[in-house]
Coordinates of N, CA and C in Angstrom, one line a residue:
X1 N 89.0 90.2 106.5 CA 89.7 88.9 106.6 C 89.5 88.0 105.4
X2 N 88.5 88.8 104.4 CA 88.1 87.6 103.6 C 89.5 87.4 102.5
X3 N 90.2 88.4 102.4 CA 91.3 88.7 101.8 C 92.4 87.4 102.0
X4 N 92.5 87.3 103.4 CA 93.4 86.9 103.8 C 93.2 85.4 103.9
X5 N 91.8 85.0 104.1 CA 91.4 83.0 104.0 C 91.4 83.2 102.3
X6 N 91.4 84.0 101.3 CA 91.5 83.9 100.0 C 92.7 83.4 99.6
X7 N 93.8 84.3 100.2 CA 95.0 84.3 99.9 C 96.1 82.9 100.7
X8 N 95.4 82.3 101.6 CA 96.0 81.3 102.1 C 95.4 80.5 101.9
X9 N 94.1 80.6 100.7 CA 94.0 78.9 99.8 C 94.5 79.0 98.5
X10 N 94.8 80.4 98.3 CA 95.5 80.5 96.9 C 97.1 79.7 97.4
X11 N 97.7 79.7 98.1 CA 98.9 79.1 98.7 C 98.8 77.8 99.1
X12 N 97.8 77.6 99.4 CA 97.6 75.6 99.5 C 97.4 75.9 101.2
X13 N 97.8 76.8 102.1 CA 98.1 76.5 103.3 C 96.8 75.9 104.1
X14 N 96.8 75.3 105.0 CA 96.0 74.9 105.8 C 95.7 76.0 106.9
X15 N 94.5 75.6 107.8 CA 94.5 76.7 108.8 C 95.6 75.9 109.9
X16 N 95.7 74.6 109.9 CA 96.8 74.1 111.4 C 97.8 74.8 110.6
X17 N 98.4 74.6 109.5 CA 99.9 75.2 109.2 C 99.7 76.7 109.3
X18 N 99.3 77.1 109.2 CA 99.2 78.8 109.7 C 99.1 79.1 111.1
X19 N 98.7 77.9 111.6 CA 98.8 78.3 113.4 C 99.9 78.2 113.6
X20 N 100.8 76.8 113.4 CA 102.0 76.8 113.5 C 103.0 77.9 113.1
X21 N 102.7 78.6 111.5 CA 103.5 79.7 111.3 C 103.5 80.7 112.4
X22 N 102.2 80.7 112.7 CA 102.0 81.9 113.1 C 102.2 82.2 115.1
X23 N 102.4 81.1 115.1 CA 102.5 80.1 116.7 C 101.4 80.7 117.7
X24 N 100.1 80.2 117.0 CA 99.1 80.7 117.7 C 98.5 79.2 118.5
X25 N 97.7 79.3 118.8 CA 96.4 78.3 119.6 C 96.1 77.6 118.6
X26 N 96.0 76.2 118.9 CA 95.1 75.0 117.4 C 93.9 75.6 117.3
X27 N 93.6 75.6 116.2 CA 92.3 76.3 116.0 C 92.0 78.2 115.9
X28 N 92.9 78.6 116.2 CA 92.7 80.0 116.4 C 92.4 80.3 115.3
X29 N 93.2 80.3 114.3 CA 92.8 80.6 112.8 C 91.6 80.6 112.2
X30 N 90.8 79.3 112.3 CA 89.5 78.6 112.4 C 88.7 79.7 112.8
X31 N 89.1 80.3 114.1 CA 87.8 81.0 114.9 C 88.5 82.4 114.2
X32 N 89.2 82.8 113.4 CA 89.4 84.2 113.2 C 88.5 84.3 112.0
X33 N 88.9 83.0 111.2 CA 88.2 83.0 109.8 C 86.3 82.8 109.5
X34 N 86.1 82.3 110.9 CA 84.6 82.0 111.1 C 84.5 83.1 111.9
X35 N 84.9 84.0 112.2 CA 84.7 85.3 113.1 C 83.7 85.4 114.7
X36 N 84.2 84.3 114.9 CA 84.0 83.9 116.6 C 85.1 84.7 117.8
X37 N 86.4 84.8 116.9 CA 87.8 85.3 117.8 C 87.6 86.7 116.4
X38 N 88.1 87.2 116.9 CA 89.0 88.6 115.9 C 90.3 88.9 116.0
X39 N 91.0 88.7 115.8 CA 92.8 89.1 115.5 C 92.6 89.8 115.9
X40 N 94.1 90.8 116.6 CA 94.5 92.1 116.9 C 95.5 92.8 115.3
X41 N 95.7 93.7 116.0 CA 96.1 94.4 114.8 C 97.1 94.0 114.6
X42 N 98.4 93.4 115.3 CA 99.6 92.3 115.1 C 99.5 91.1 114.6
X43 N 98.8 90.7 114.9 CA 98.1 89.5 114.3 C 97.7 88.7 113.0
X44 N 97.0 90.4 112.5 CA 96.6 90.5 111.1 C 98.0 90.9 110.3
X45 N 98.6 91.7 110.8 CA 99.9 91.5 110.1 C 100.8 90.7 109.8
X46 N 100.8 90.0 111.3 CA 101.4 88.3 111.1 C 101.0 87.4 110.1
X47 N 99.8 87.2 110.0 CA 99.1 86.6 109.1 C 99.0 87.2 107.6
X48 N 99.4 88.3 107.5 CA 99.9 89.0 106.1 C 100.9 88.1 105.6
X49 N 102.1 88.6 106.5 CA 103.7 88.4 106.5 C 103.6 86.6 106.1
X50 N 103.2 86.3 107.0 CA 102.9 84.5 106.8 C 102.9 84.0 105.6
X51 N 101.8 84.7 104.9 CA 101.4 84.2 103.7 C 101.7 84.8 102.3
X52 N 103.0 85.7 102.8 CA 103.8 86.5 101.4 C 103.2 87.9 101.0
X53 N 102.3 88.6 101.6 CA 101.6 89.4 101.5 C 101.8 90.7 102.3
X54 N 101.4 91.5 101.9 CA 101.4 93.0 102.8 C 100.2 93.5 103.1
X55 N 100.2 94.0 103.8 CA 99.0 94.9 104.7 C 99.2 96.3 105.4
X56 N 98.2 96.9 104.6 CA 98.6 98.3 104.5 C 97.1 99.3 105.5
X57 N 97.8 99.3 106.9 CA 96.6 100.0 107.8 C 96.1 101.0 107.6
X58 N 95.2 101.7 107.6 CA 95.0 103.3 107.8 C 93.7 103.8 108.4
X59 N 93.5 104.6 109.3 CA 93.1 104.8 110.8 C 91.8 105.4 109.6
X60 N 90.1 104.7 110.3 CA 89.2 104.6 109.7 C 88.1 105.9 111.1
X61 N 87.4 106.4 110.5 CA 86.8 107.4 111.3 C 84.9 106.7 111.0
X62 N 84.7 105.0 110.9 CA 83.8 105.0 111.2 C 82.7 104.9 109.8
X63 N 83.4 105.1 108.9 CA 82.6 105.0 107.8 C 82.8 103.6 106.6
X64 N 81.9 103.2 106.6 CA 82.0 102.0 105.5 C 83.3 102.0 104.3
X65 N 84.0 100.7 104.1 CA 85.3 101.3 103.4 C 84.1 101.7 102.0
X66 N 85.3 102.3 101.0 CA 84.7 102.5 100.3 C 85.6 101.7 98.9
X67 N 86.7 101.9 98.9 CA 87.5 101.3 97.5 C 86.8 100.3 97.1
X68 N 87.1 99.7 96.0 CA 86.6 98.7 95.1 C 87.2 97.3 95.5
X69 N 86.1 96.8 96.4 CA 86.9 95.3 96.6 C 87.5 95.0 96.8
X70 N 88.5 95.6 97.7 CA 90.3 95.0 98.0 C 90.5 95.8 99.6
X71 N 89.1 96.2 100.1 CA 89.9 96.2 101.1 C 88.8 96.0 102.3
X72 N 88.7 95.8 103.4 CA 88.1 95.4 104.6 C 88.2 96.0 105.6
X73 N 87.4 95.6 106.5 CA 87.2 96.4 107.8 C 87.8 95.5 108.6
X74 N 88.5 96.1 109.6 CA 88.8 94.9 110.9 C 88.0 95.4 112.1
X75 N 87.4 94.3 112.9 CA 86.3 94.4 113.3 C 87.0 94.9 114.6
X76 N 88.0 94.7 115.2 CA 88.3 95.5 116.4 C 89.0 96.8 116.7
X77 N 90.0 97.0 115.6 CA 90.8 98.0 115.6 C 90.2 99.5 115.4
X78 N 88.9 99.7 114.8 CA 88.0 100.5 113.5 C 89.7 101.1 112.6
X79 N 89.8 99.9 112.4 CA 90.9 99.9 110.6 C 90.8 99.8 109.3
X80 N 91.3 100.1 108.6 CA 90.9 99.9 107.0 C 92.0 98.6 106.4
X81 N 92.0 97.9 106.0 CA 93.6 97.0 105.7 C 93.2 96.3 104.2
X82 N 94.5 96.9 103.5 CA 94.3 96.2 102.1 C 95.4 94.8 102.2
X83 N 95.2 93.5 101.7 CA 95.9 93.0 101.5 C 96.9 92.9 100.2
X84 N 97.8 92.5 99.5 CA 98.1 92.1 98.7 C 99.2 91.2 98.5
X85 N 99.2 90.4 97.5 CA 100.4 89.6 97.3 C 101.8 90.3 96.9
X86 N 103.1 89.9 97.8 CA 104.4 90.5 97.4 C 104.7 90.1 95.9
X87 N 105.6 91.7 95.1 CA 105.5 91.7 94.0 C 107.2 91.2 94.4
X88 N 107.6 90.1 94.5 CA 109.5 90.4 94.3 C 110.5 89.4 93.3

């Protein structure tokens, strides 16, 4: 997720304006980013999509990622998810 609070101060966004994008709960964002709540795996895509970005899943069998810095674990799905900014 660290990807993704990276990429939504690289955009100026706030966490309330991303709730609203994202039409979640006041504060939900807050507790995704301070990792109290965990997103679902729709969720994390929403919040991709939200912020111009893509997210690219692929089904993790339990082992530490390994790529170089660009990609994360999600803590509920056992998923691998790269983020990146849209090239268009």
């Amino acid at each position: 997720m660290k990807l993704l609070v990276q990429r939504r101060l690289e955009l100026g966004v706030t966490q309330d304006e991303l709730n609203h994008m994202l039409g979640v709960a006041d504060r939900l964002v807050s507790k995704w980013e301070c990792g109290v709540r965990t997103p679902s795996s729709f969720h994390l895509y929403c919040w991709a999509d939200a912020l111009e970005s893509e997210m690219t899943i692929v089904a993790n069998d339990n082992n530490l990622p390994t790529p170089e810095g660009t990609t994360e674990k999600a803590l509920n799905d056992n998923l691998l998810f790269k983020v990146h900014q849209n090239k268009e």
